[in-house]
């Protein structure tokens, strides 16, 4: 472990501190090639490795990957079982790469629902990478935004009943503290691959003001060049968080001046 050297191309504007990715299209990628869907997931791991390494190299602070949604349990047993095996293998095999790149791994979601063997490897990888100072890689596993909010609400009610919290004091910041990982700032950029224009129950609270970028490319083909394209698009965006950017303020001032006849 050591401080990795940050090498960041100039994308011509702002650079996101936190990127979150909906890795979609593994199945389609495989089916289009007459292959079993699971081979798409396997190839998807190569993209996970390349994107994680590239983000770490460019100095992204946090990368959140939607690896298994709360709804994915509804898939055929064999696909779920293979995905869990792939997760376990990923956690074992990628430890060295995570250490090399100074990446700290963690996870969000209803982790207690994961098979014991996968959960054990997750805990081992979290433990081994805990002291790493570089990028934070968060895997969203058995994750759903609605269950995250429901889980938070349950804890809020428990604390209110126990007198640790006054219901009158509950505001947005209070609720945020009860989410799975309140210390990680909201994503600046949410990328979705394979063309679908939806958030699919991913970080609904945290992505309120995130910039969205949809790539038509399926996840197994989403590599360094496609990531750079997303970053160029992000650099050209104007983030306003519901307020006005400088252009908006200038336009208002111009309108006021013209109303006054100036
Ligand atoms: C969506 O593709 C992807 C998933 C449900 C799982 C994502 C998993 C990986 C990339 C591999 C495992 C990841 C880690 C971190 C170990 P899809 O199957 O919904 O594709 P489709 O919409 O084309 O059917």
mmCIF file of N, CA, C and O in Angstrom, residues 14-110:
data_model
loop_
_atom_site.group_PDB
_atom_site.id
_atom_site.type_symbol
_atom_site.label_atom_id
_atom_site.label_comp_id
_atom_site.label_asym_id
_atom_site.label_seq_id
_atom_site.Cartn_x
_atom_site.Cartn_y
_atom_site.Cartn_z
ATOM 1 N N UNK A 14 -15.387 20.618 -14.555
ATOM 2 C CA UNK A 14 -15.386 20.004 -13.219
ATOM 3 C C UNK A 14 -15.214 18.487 -13.302
ATOM 4 O O UNK A 14 -15.559 17.857 -14.319
ATOM 5 N N UNK A 15 -14.674 17.941 -12.231
ATOM 6 C CA UNK A 15 -14.431 16.500 -12.153
ATOM 7 C C UNK A 15 -15.216 15.965 -10.947
ATOM 8 O O UNK A 15 -15.172 16.562 -9.872
ATOM 9 N N UNK A 16 -15.939 14.857 -11.108
ATOM 10 C CA UNK A 16 -16.773 14.378 -9.990
ATOM 11 C C UNK A 16 -15.965 13.725 -8.872
ATOM 12 O O UNK A 16 -15.047 12.949 -9.137
ATOM 13 N N UNK A 17 -16.325 14.037 -7.635
ATOM 14 C CA UNK A 17 -15.660 13.385 -6.493
ATOM 15 C C UNK A 17 -16.249 11.996 -6.279
ATOM 16 O O UNK A 17 -15.565 11.062 -5.888
ATOM 17 N N UNK A 18 -17.536 11.862 -6.549
ATOM 18 C CA UNK A 18 -18.210 10.573 -6.333
ATOM 19 C C UNK A 18 -18.980 10.173 -7.597
ATOM 20 O O UNK A 18 -19.841 10.910 -8.071
ATOM 21 N N UNK A 19 -18.632 9.015 -8.114
ATOM 22 C CA UNK A 19 -19.327 8.473 -9.292
ATOM 23 C C UNK A 19 -20.090 7.218 -8.859
ATOM 24 O O UNK A 19 -19.548 6.384 -8.129
ATOM 25 N N UNK A 20 -21.331 7.106 -9.288
ATOM 26 C CA UNK A 20 -22.112 5.897 -8.997
ATOM 27 C C UNK A 20 -22.532 5.291 -10.334
ATOM 28 O O UNK A 20 -22.859 6.020 -11.271
ATOM 29 N N UNK A 21 -22.499 3.958 -10.409
ATOM 30 C CA UNK A 21 -22.762 3.323 -11.701
ATOM 31 C C UNK A 21 -23.814 2.221 -11.607
ATOM 32 O O UNK A 21 -23.728 1.335 -10.754
ATOM 33 N N UNK A 22 -24.798 2.295 -12.501
ATOM 34 C CA UNK A 22 -25.762 1.205 -12.673
ATOM 35 C C UNK A 22 -25.218 0.356 -13.826
ATOM 36 O O UNK A 22 -25.266 0.763 -14.995
ATOM 37 N N UNK A 23 -24.651 -0.787 -13.472
ATOM 38 C CA UNK A 23 -23.943 -1.614 -14.460
ATOM 39 C C UNK A 23 -24.958 -2.512 -15.156
ATOM 40 O O UNK A 23 -25.183 -3.637 -14.739
ATOM 41 N N UNK A 24 -25.577 -2.012 -16.214
ATOM 42 C CA UNK A 24 -26.652 -2.770 -16.853
ATOM 43 C C UNK A 24 -26.203 -3.334 -18.203
ATOM 44 O O UNK A 24 -25.288 -2.802 -18.837
ATOM 45 N N UNK A 25 -26.869 -4.412 -18.623
ATOM 46 C CA UNK A 25 -26.676 -4.925 -19.976
ATOM 47 C C UNK A 25 -25.747 -6.121 -20.084
ATOM 48 O O UNK A 25 -25.389 -6.518 -21.196
ATOM 49 N N UNK A 26 -25.400 -6.735 -18.956
ATOM 50 C CA UNK A 26 -24.543 -7.939 -19.023
ATOM 51 C C UNK A 26 -25.247 -9.049 -19.795
ATOM 52 O O UNK A 26 -24.650 -9.705 -20.646
ATOM 53 N N UNK A 27 -26.549 -9.242 -19.458
ATOM 54 C CA UNK A 27 -27.328 -10.306 -20.097
ATOM 55 C C UNK A 27 -27.443 -10.066 -21.590
ATOM 56 O O UNK A 27 -27.198 -10.974 -22.397
ATOM 57 N N UNK A 28 -27.803 -8.833 -21.969
ATOM 58 C CA UNK A 28 -27.958 -8.508 -23.395
ATOM 59 C C UNK A 28 -26.652 -8.710 -24.154
ATOM 60 O O UNK A 28 -26.623 -9.218 -25.258
ATOM 61 N N UNK A 29 -25.563 -8.280 -23.539
ATOM 62 C CA UNK A 29 -24.249 -8.417 -24.173
ATOM 63 C C UNK A 29 -23.993 -9.889 -24.526
ATOM 64 O O UNK A 29 -23.558 -10.218 -25.624
ATOM 65 N N UNK A 30 -24.326 -10.787 -23.581
ATOM 66 C CA UNK A 30 -24.086 -12.219 -23.801
ATOM 67 C C UNK A 30 -25.075 -12.780 -24.822
ATOM 68 O O UNK A 30 -24.672 -13.487 -25.762
ATOM 69 N N UNK A 31 -26.368 -12.425 -24.644
ATOM 70 C CA UNK A 31 -27.397 -12.983 -25.533
ATOM 71 C C UNK A 31 -27.133 -12.612 -26.989
ATOM 72 O O UNK A 31 -27.297 -13.438 -27.885
ATOM 73 N N UNK A 32 -26.677 -11.365 -27.213
ATOM 74 C CA UNK A 32 -26.386 -10.944 -28.591
ATOM 75 C C UNK A 32 -25.270 -11.761 -29.225
ATOM 76 O O UNK A 32 -25.127 -11.811 -30.430
ATOM 77 N N UNK A 33 -24.465 -12.378 -28.385
ATOM 78 C CA UNK A 33 -23.361 -13.208 -28.907
ATOM 79 C C UNK A 33 -23.690 -14.697 -28.844
ATOM 80 O O UNK A 33 -22.793 -15.537 -28.963
ATOM 81 N N UNK A 34 -24.959 -15.004 -28.565
ATOM 82 C CA UNK A 34 -25.381 -16.406 -28.459
ATOM 83 C C UNK A 34 -24.764 -17.098 -27.260
ATOM 84 O O UNK A 34 -24.587 -18.321 -27.255
ATOM 85 N N UNK A 35 -24.409 -16.310 -26.237
ATOM 86 C CA UNK A 35 -23.771 -16.892 -25.048
ATOM 87 C C UNK A 35 -24.757 -16.911 -23.884
ATOM 88 O O UNK A 35 -25.752 -16.197 -23.892
ATOM 89 N N UNK A 36 -24.468 -17.710 -22.863
ATOM 90 C CA UNK A 36 -25.300 -17.708 -21.655
ATOM 91 C C UNK A 36 -25.145 -16.367 -20.943
ATOM 92 O O UNK A 36 -24.038 -15.812 -20.908
ATOM 93 N N UNK A 37 -26.257 -15.904 -20.322
ATOM 94 C CA UNK A 37 -26.259 -14.607 -19.652
ATOM 95 C C UNK A 37 -25.122 -14.477 -18.636
ATOM 96 O O UNK A 37 -24.485 -13.438 -18.499
ATOM 97 N N UNK A 38 -24.866 -15.581 -17.971
ATOM 98 C CA UNK A 38 -23.885 -15.542 -16.889
ATOM 99 C C UNK A 38 -22.482 -15.167 -17.399
ATOM 100 O O UNK A 38 -21.682 -14.557 -16.695
ATOM 101 N N UNK A 39 -22.241 -15.491 -18.689
ATOM 102 C CA UNK A 39 -20.939 -15.123 -19.261
ATOM 103 C C UNK A 39 -20.842 -13.602 -19.421
ATOM 104 O O UNK A 39 -19.752 -13.026 -19.396
ATOM 105 N N UNK A 40 -22.004 -12.965 -19.553
ATOM 106 C CA UNK A 40 -22.032 -11.503 -19.581
ATOM 107 C C UNK A 40 -21.620 -10.935 -18.230
ATOM 108 O O UNK A 40 -20.875 -9.960 -18.141
ATOM 109 N N UNK A 41 -22.115 -11.562 -17.164
ATOM 110 C CA UNK A 41 -21.738 -11.098 -15.816
ATOM 111 C C UNK A 41 -20.228 -11.298 -15.598
ATOM 112 O O UNK A 41 -19.554 -10.457 -15.019
ATOM 113 N N UNK A 42 -19.733 -12.446 -16.108
ATOM 114 C CA UNK A 42 -18.297 -12.709 -15.928
ATOM 115 C C UNK A 42 -17.461 -11.659 -16.650
ATOM 116 O O UNK A 42 -16.480 -11.150 -16.102
ATOM 117 N N UNK A 43 -17.894 -11.325 -17.857
ATOM 118 C CA UNK A 43 -17.170 -10.297 -18.614
ATOM 119 C C UNK A 43 -17.331 -8.934 -17.924
ATOM 120 O O UNK A 43 -16.436 -8.091 -17.968
ATOM 121 N N UNK A 44 -18.484 -8.754 -17.266
ATOM 122 C CA UNK A 44 -18.737 -7.506 -16.530
ATOM 123 C C UNK A 44 -17.709 -7.267 -15.432
ATOM 124 O O UNK A 44 -17.386 -6.129 -15.105
ATOM 125 N N UNK A 45 -17.179 -8.333 -14.895
ATOM 126 C CA UNK A 45 -16.167 -8.191 -13.838
ATOM 127 C C UNK A 45 -14.897 -7.546 -14.388
ATOM 128 O O UNK A 45 -14.233 -6.757 -13.706
ATOM 129 N N UNK A 46 -14.587 -7.860 -15.648
ATOM 130 C CA UNK A 46 -13.404 -7.237 -16.262
ATOM 131 C C UNK A 46 -13.617 -5.719 -16.353
ATOM 132 O O UNK A 46 -12.680 -4.932 -16.133
ATOM 133 N N UNK A 47 -14.870 -5.305 -16.638
ATOM 134 C CA UNK A 47 -15.162 -3.857 -16.666
ATOM 135 C C UNK A 47 -15.062 -3.266 -15.260
ATOM 136 O O UNK A 47 -14.562 -2.153 -15.084
ATOM 137 N N UNK A 48 -15.541 -4.015 -14.261
ATOM 138 C CA UNK A 48 -15.449 -3.531 -12.873
ATOM 139 C C UNK A 48 -13.982 -3.252 -12.538
ATOM 140 O O UNK A 48 -13.626 -2.203 -12.004
ATOM 141 N N UNK A 49 -13.121 -4.198 -12.917
ATOM 142 C CA UNK A 49 -11.690 -4.057 -12.612
ATOM 143 C C UNK A 49 -11.110 -2.820 -13.326
ATOM 144 O O UNK A 49 -10.433 -1.997 -12.719
ATOM 145 N N UNK A 50 -11.427 -2.692 -14.629
ATOM 146 C CA UNK A 50 -10.841 -1.589 -15.401
ATOM 147 C C UNK A 50 -11.369 -0.229 -14.923
ATOM 148 O O UNK A 50 -10.593 0.722 -14.763
ATOM 149 N N UNK A 51 -12.673 -0.146 -14.665
ATOM 150 C CA UNK A 51 -13.253 1.138 -14.252
ATOM 151 C C UNK A 51 -12.767 1.515 -12.844
ATOM 152 O O UNK A 51 -12.432 2.672 -12.574
ATOM 153 N N UNK A 52 -12.691 0.523 -11.954
ATOM 154 C CA UNK A 52 -12.209 0.800 -10.592
ATOM 155 C C UNK A 52 -10.772 1.313 -10.637
ATOM 156 O O UNK A 52 -10.425 2.318 -10.008
ATOM 157 N N UNK A 53 -9.942 0.634 -11.391
ATOM 158 C CA UNK A 53 -8.525 1.007 -11.462
ATOM 159 C C UNK A 53 -8.370 2.399 -12.075
ATOM 160 O O UNK A 53 -7.603 3.228 -11.579
ATOM 161 N N UNK A 54 -9.143 2.664 -13.132
ATOM 162 C CA UNK A 54 -9.034 3.962 -13.805
ATOM 163 C C UNK A 54 -9.543 5.095 -12.902
ATOM 164 O O UNK A 54 -8.947 6.172 -12.844
ATOM 165 N N UNK A 55 -10.647 4.836 -12.192
ATOM 166 C CA UNK A 55 -11.170 5.872 -11.285
ATOM 167 C C UNK A 55 -10.151 6.171 -10.183
ATOM 168 O O UNK A 55 -9.912 7.333 -9.843
ATOM 169 N N UNK A 56 -9.551 5.110 -9.637
ATOM 170 C CA UNK A 56 -8.551 5.305 -8.586
ATOM 171 C C UNK A 56 -7.368 6.106 -9.138
ATOM 172 O O UNK A 56 -6.873 7.040 -8.504
ATOM 173 N N UNK A 57 -6.950 5.775 -10.335
ATOM 174 C CA UNK A 57 -5.802 6.439 -10.970
ATOM 175 C C UNK A 57 -6.084 7.923 -11.194
ATOM 176 O O UNK A 57 -5.209 8.770 -11.058
ATOM 177 N N UNK A 58 -7.363 8.247 -11.503
ATOM 178 C CA UNK A 58 -7.711 9.643 -11.793
ATOM 179 C C UNK A 58 -8.053 10.440 -10.534
ATOM 180 O O UNK A 58 -8.348 11.629 -10.619
ATOM 181 N N UNK A 59 -8.059 9.767 -9.388
ATOM 182 C CA UNK A 59 -8.323 10.497 -8.140
ATOM 183 C C UNK A 59 -9.797 10.706 -7.830
ATOM 184 O O UNK A 59 -10.158 11.646 -7.118
ATOM 185 N N UNK A 60 -10.658 9.810 -8.334
ATOM 186 C CA UNK A 60 -12.070 9.832 -7.907
ATOM 187 C C UNK A 60 -12.067 9.465 -6.420
ATOM 188 O O UNK A 60 -11.343 8.565 -6.004
ATOM 189 N N UNK A 61 -12.859 10.168 -5.609
ATOM 190 C CA UNK A 61 -12.833 9.875 -4.169
ATOM 191 C C UNK A 61 -13.684 8.662 -3.810
ATOM 192 O O UNK A 61 -13.296 7.847 -2.971
ATOM 193 N N UNK A 62 -14.867 8.565 -4.427
ATOM 194 C CA UNK A 62 -15.751 7.420 -4.146
ATOM 195 C C UNK A 62 -16.361 6.908 -5.438
ATOM 196 O O UNK A 62 -16.762 7.703 -6.297
ATOM 197 N N UNK A 63 -16.433 5.584 -5.516
ATOM 198 C CA UNK A 63 -17.083 4.939 -6.658
ATOM 199 C C UNK A 63 -18.071 3.934 -6.080
ATOM 200 O O UNK A 63 -17.688 3.064 -5.298
ATOM 201 N N UNK A 64 -19.353 4.099 -6.432
ATOM 202 C CA UNK A 64 -20.361 3.153 -5.942
ATOM 203 C C UNK A 64 -20.885 2.340 -7.114
ATOM 204 O O UNK A 64 -21.319 2.908 -8.124
ATOM 205 N N UNK A 65 -20.818 1.026 -7.011
ATOM 206 C CA UNK A 65 -21.266 0.154 -8.098
ATOM 207 C C UNK A 65 -22.497 -0.636 -7.669
ATOM 208 O O UNK A 65 -22.488 -1.285 -6.614
ATOM 209 N N UNK A 66 -23.541 -0.553 -8.487
ATOM 210 C CA UNK A 66 -24.789 -1.282 -8.196
ATOM 211 C C UNK A 66 -24.577 -2.711 -8.685
ATOM 212 O O UNK A 66 -24.773 -3.026 -9.863
ATOM 213 N N UNK A 67 -24.135 -3.575 -7.790
ATOM 214 C CA UNK A 67 -23.725 -4.923 -8.197
ATOM 215 C C UNK A 67 -24.849 -5.946 -8.069
ATOM 216 O O UNK A 67 -24.861 -6.945 -8.785
ATOM 217 N N UNK A 68 -25.787 -5.698 -7.135
ATOM 218 C CA UNK A 68 -26.904 -6.643 -6.969
ATOM 219 C C UNK A 68 -28.032 -5.910 -6.262
ATOM 220 O O UNK A 68 -27.881 -5.464 -5.124
ATOM 221 N N UNK A 69 -29.159 -5.788 -6.953
ATOM 222 C CA UNK A 69 -30.253 -5.011 -6.361
ATOM 223 C C UNK A 69 -31.141 -5.901 -5.495
ATOM 224 O O UNK A 69 -31.116 -7.131 -5.615
ATOM 225 N N UNK A 70 -31.937 -5.253 -4.648
ATOM 226 C CA UNK A 70 -32.883 -5.987 -3.794
ATOM 227 C C UNK A 70 -33.839 -6.805 -4.674
ATOM 228 O O UNK A 70 -34.299 -7.867 -4.270
ATOM 229 N N UNK A 71 -34.085 -6.300 -5.891
ATOM 230 C CA UNK A 71 -35.019 -6.977 -6.801
ATOM 231 C C UNK A 71 -34.346 -8.135 -7.554
ATOM 232 O O UNK A 71 -35.023 -9.008 -8.082
ATOM 233 N N UNK A 72 -33.007 -8.138 -7.611
ATOM 234 C CA UNK A 72 -32.311 -9.187 -8.360
ATOM 235 C C UNK A 72 -32.510 -10.590 -7.761
ATOM 236 O O UNK A 72 -32.288 -11.596 -8.443
ATOM 237 N N UNK A 73 -32.962 -10.667 -6.495
ATOM 238 C CA UNK A 73 -33.229 -11.985 -5.894
ATOM 239 C C UNK A 73 -34.329 -12.709 -6.658
ATOM 240 O O UNK A 73 -34.471 -13.922 -6.551
ATOM 241 N N UNK A 74 -35.137 -11.948 -7.436
ATOM 242 C CA UNK A 74 -36.262 -12.565 -8.167
ATOM 243 C C UNK A 74 -35.787 -13.299 -9.424
ATOM 244 O O UNK A 74 -36.579 -13.936 -10.098
ATOM 245 N N UNK A 75 -34.532 -13.203 -9.763
ATOM 246 C CA UNK A 75 -34.019 -13.874 -10.977
ATOM 247 C C UNK A 75 -33.946 -15.392 -10.755
ATOM 248 O O UNK A 75 -33.970 -15.846 -9.611
ATOM 249 N N UNK A 76 -33.802 -16.167 -11.843
ATOM 250 C CA UNK A 76 -33.710 -17.624 -11.667
ATOM 251 C C UNK A 76 -32.606 -18.001 -10.678
ATOM 252 O O UNK A 76 -31.550 -17.361 -10.640
ATOM 253 N N UNK A 77 -32.883 -19.053 -9.886
ATOM 254 C CA UNK A 77 -31.960 -19.472 -8.811
ATOM 255 C C UNK A 77 -30.526 -19.639 -9.316
ATOM 256 O O UNK A 77 -29.583 -19.215 -8.655
ATOM 257 N N UNK A 78 -30.388 -20.237 -10.500
ATOM 258 C CA UNK A 78 -29.043 -20.502 -11.008
ATOM 259 C C UNK A 78 -28.289 -19.194 -11.270
ATOM 260 O O UNK A 78 -27.100 -19.076 -10.954
ATOM 261 N N UNK A 79 -29.000 -18.185 -11.821
ATOM 262 C CA UNK A 79 -28.340 -16.901 -12.110
ATOM 263 C C UNK A 79 -27.936 -16.212 -10.798
ATOM 264 O O UNK A 79 -26.824 -15.690 -10.675
ATOM 265 N N UNK A 80 -28.845 -16.261 -9.793
ATOM 266 C CA UNK A 80 -28.531 -15.635 -8.498
ATOM 267 C C UNK A 80 -27.323 -16.327 -7.878
ATOM 268 O O UNK A 80 -26.371 -15.675 -7.416
ATOM 269 N N UNK A 81 -27.359 -17.679 -7.921
ATOM 270 C CA UNK A 81 -26.268 -18.422 -7.295
ATOM 271 C C UNK A 81 -24.937 -18.103 -7.986
ATOM 272 O O UNK A 81 -23.918 -17.870 -7.336
ATOM 273 N N UNK A 82 -24.958 -18.040 -9.304
ATOM 274 C CA UNK A 82 -23.711 -17.760 -10.037
ATOM 275 C C UNK A 82 -23.239 -16.331 -9.755
ATOM 276 O O UNK A 82 -22.040 -16.095 -9.597
ATOM 277 N N UNK A 83 -24.179 -15.389 -9.674
ATOM 278 C CA UNK A 83 -23.782 -14.000 -9.363
ATOM 279 C C UNK A 83 -23.107 -13.925 -7.996
ATOM 280 O O UNK A 83 -22.111 -13.212 -7.810
ATOM 281 N N UNK A 84 -23.645 -14.685 -7.046
ATOM 282 C CA UNK A 84 -23.055 -14.682 -5.691
ATOM 283 C C UNK A 84 -21.667 -15.328 -5.697
ATOM 284 O O UNK A 84 -20.763 -14.892 -4.993
ATOM 285 N N UNK A 85 -21.517 -16.372 -6.530
ATOM 286 C CA UNK A 85 -20.189 -17.006 -6.648
ATOM 287 C C UNK A 85 -19.201 -16.027 -7.271
ATOM 288 O O UNK A 85 -18.052 -15.914 -6.826
ATOM 289 N N UNK A 86 -19.680 -15.306 -8.303
ATOM 290 C CA UNK A 86 -18.802 -14.325 -8.963
ATOM 291 C C UNK A 86 -18.391 -13.243 -7.976
ATOM 292 O O UNK A 86 -17.241 -12.794 -7.958
ATOM 293 N N UNK A 87 -19.351 -12.821 -7.141
ATOM 294 C CA UNK A 87 -19.054 -11.789 -6.138
ATOM 295 C C UNK A 87 -17.961 -12.285 -5.184
ATOM 296 O O UNK A 87 -16.992 -11.578 -4.905
ATOM 297 N N UNK A 88 -18.136 -13.550 -4.729
ATOM 298 C CA UNK A 88 -17.169 -14.112 -3.778
ATOM 299 C C UNK A 88 -15.780 -14.207 -4.424
ATOM 300 O O UNK A 88 -14.784 -13.785 -3.837
ATOM 301 N N UNK A 89 -15.753 -14.691 -5.669
ATOM 302 C CA UNK A 89 -14.466 -14.810 -6.371
ATOM 303 C C UNK A 89 -13.831 -13.445 -6.590
ATOM 304 O O UNK A 89 -12.621 -13.262 -6.426
ATOM 305 N N UNK A 90 -14.678 -12.470 -6.958
ATOM 306 C CA UNK A 90 -14.189 -11.102 -7.171
ATOM 307 C C UNK A 90 -13.518 -10.599 -5.890
ATOM 308 O O UNK A 90 -12.411 -10.056 -5.930
ATOM 309 N N UNK A 91 -14.206 -10.808 -4.765
ATOM 310 C CA UNK A 91 -13.674 -10.284 -3.499
ATOM 311 C C UNK A 91 -12.341 -10.927 -3.140
ATOM 312 O O UNK A 91 -11.437 -10.273 -2.632
ATOM 313 N N UNK A 92 -12.205 -12.218 -3.457
ATOM 314 C CA UNK A 92 -10.948 -12.907 -3.143
ATOM 315 C C UNK A 92 -9.854 -12.481 -4.116
ATOM 316 O O UNK A 92 -8.762 -12.076 -3.716
ATOM 317 N N UNK A 93 -10.210 -12.526 -5.424
ATOM 318 C CA UNK A 93 -9.172 -12.312 -6.443
ATOM 319 C C UNK A 93 -8.725 -10.865 -6.567
ATOM 320 O O UNK A 93 -7.590 -10.587 -6.934
ATOM 321 N N UNK A 94 -9.642 -9.927 -6.277
ATOM 322 C CA UNK A 94 -9.300 -8.522 -6.510
ATOM 323 C C UNK A 94 -8.618 -7.843 -5.325
ATOM 324 O O UNK A 94 -8.240 -6.686 -5.406
ATOM 325 N N UNK A 95 -8.483 -8.572 -4.203
ATOM 326 C CA UNK A 95 -7.878 -7.931 -3.023
ATOM 327 C C UNK A 95 -6.511 -7.331 -3.344
ATOM 328 O O UNK A 95 -6.207 -6.211 -2.956
ATOM 329 N N UNK A 96 -5.713 -8.092 -4.094
ATOM 330 C CA UNK A 96 -4.365 -7.629 -4.408
ATOM 331 C C UNK A 96 -4.431 -6.334 -5.224
ATOM 332 O O UNK A 96 -3.685 -5.376 -4.951
ATOM 333 N N UNK A 97 -5.349 -6.299 -6.217
ATOM 334 C CA UNK A 97 -5.476 -5.095 -7.062
ATOM 335 C C UNK A 97 -5.963 -3.915 -6.217
ATOM 336 O O UNK A 97 -5.502 -2.774 -6.407
ATOM 337 N N UNK A 98 -6.883 -4.184 -5.292
ATOM 338 C CA UNK A 98 -7.391 -3.092 -4.448
ATOM 339 C C UNK A 98 -6.253 -2.536 -3.591
ATOM 340 O O UNK A 98 -6.098 -1.320 -3.448
ATOM 341 N N UNK A 99 -5.429 -3.442 -3.060
ATOM 342 C CA UNK A 99 -4.304 -3.009 -2.222
ATOM 343 C C UNK A 99 -3.313 -2.198 -3.057
ATOM 344 O O UNK A 99 -2.843 -1.138 -2.643
ATOM 345 N N UNK A 100 -3.028 -2.728 -4.251
ATOM 346 C CA UNK A 100 -2.079 -2.066 -5.160
ATOM 347 C C UNK A 100 -2.526 -0.635 -5.481
ATOM 348 O O UNK A 100 -1.720 0.276 -5.596
ATOM 349 N N UNK A 101 -3.842 -0.462 -5.632
ATOM 350 C CA UNK A 101 -4.372 0.847 -6.012
ATOM 351 C C UNK A 101 -4.818 1.676 -4.805
ATOM 352 O O UNK A 101 -5.463 2.716 -4.974
ATOM 353 N N UNK A 102 -4.514 1.187 -3.597
ATOM 354 C CA UNK A 102 -4.824 1.921 -2.371
ATOM 355 C C UNK A 102 -6.332 2.169 -2.193
ATOM 356 O O UNK A 102 -6.752 3.213 -1.712
ATOM 357 N N UNK A 103 -7.137 1.206 -2.659
ATOM 358 C CA UNK A 103 -8.602 1.347 -2.642
ATOM 359 C C UNK A 103 -9.182 0.700 -1.384
ATOM 360 O O UNK A 103 -8.810 -0.411 -1.015
ATOM 361 N N UNK A 104 -10.098 1.401 -0.749
ATOM 362 C CA UNK A 104 -10.784 0.866 0.425
ATOM 363 C C UNK A 104 -12.179 0.397 0.019
ATOM 364 O O UNK A 104 -12.946 1.175 -0.548
ATOM 365 N N UNK A 105 -12.481 -0.865 0.291
ATOM 366 C CA UNK A 105 -13.777 -1.408 -0.139
ATOM 367 C C UNK A 105 -14.788 -1.439 1.001
ATOM 368 O O UNK A 105 -14.439 -1.720 2.152
ATOM 369 N N UNK A 106 -16.026 -1.099 0.666
ATOM 370 C CA UNK A 106 -17.109 -1.249 1.639
ATOM 371 C C UNK A 106 -18.378 -1.606 0.867
ATOM 372 O O UNK A 106 -18.355 -1.698 -0.362
ATOM 373 N N UNK A 107 -19.470 -1.795 1.583
ATOM 374 C CA UNK A 107 -20.706 -2.186 0.902
ATOM 375 C C UNK A 107 -21.907 -1.549 1.568
ATOM 376 O O UNK A 107 -21.874 -1.213 2.753
ATOM 377 N N UNK A 108 -22.959 -1.357 0.771
ATOM 378 C CA UNK A 108 -24.224 -0.859 1.304
ATOM 379 C C UNK A 108 -25.338 -1.796 0.834
ATOM 380 O O UNK A 108 -25.235 -2.389 -0.234
ATOM 381 N N UNK A 109 -26.372 -1.918 1.640
ATOM 382 C CA UNK A 109 -27.492 -2.779 1.278
ATOM 383 C C UNK A 109 -27.868 -3.654 2.449
ATOM 384 O O UNK A 109 -27.317 -3.514 3.542
ATOM 385 N N UNK A 110 -28.833 -4.540 2.209
ATOM 386 C CA UNK A 110 -29.213 -5.487 3.266
ATOM 387 C C UNK A 110 -28.229 -6.661 3.209
ATOM 388 O O UNK A 110 -28.535 -7.738 2.688
#
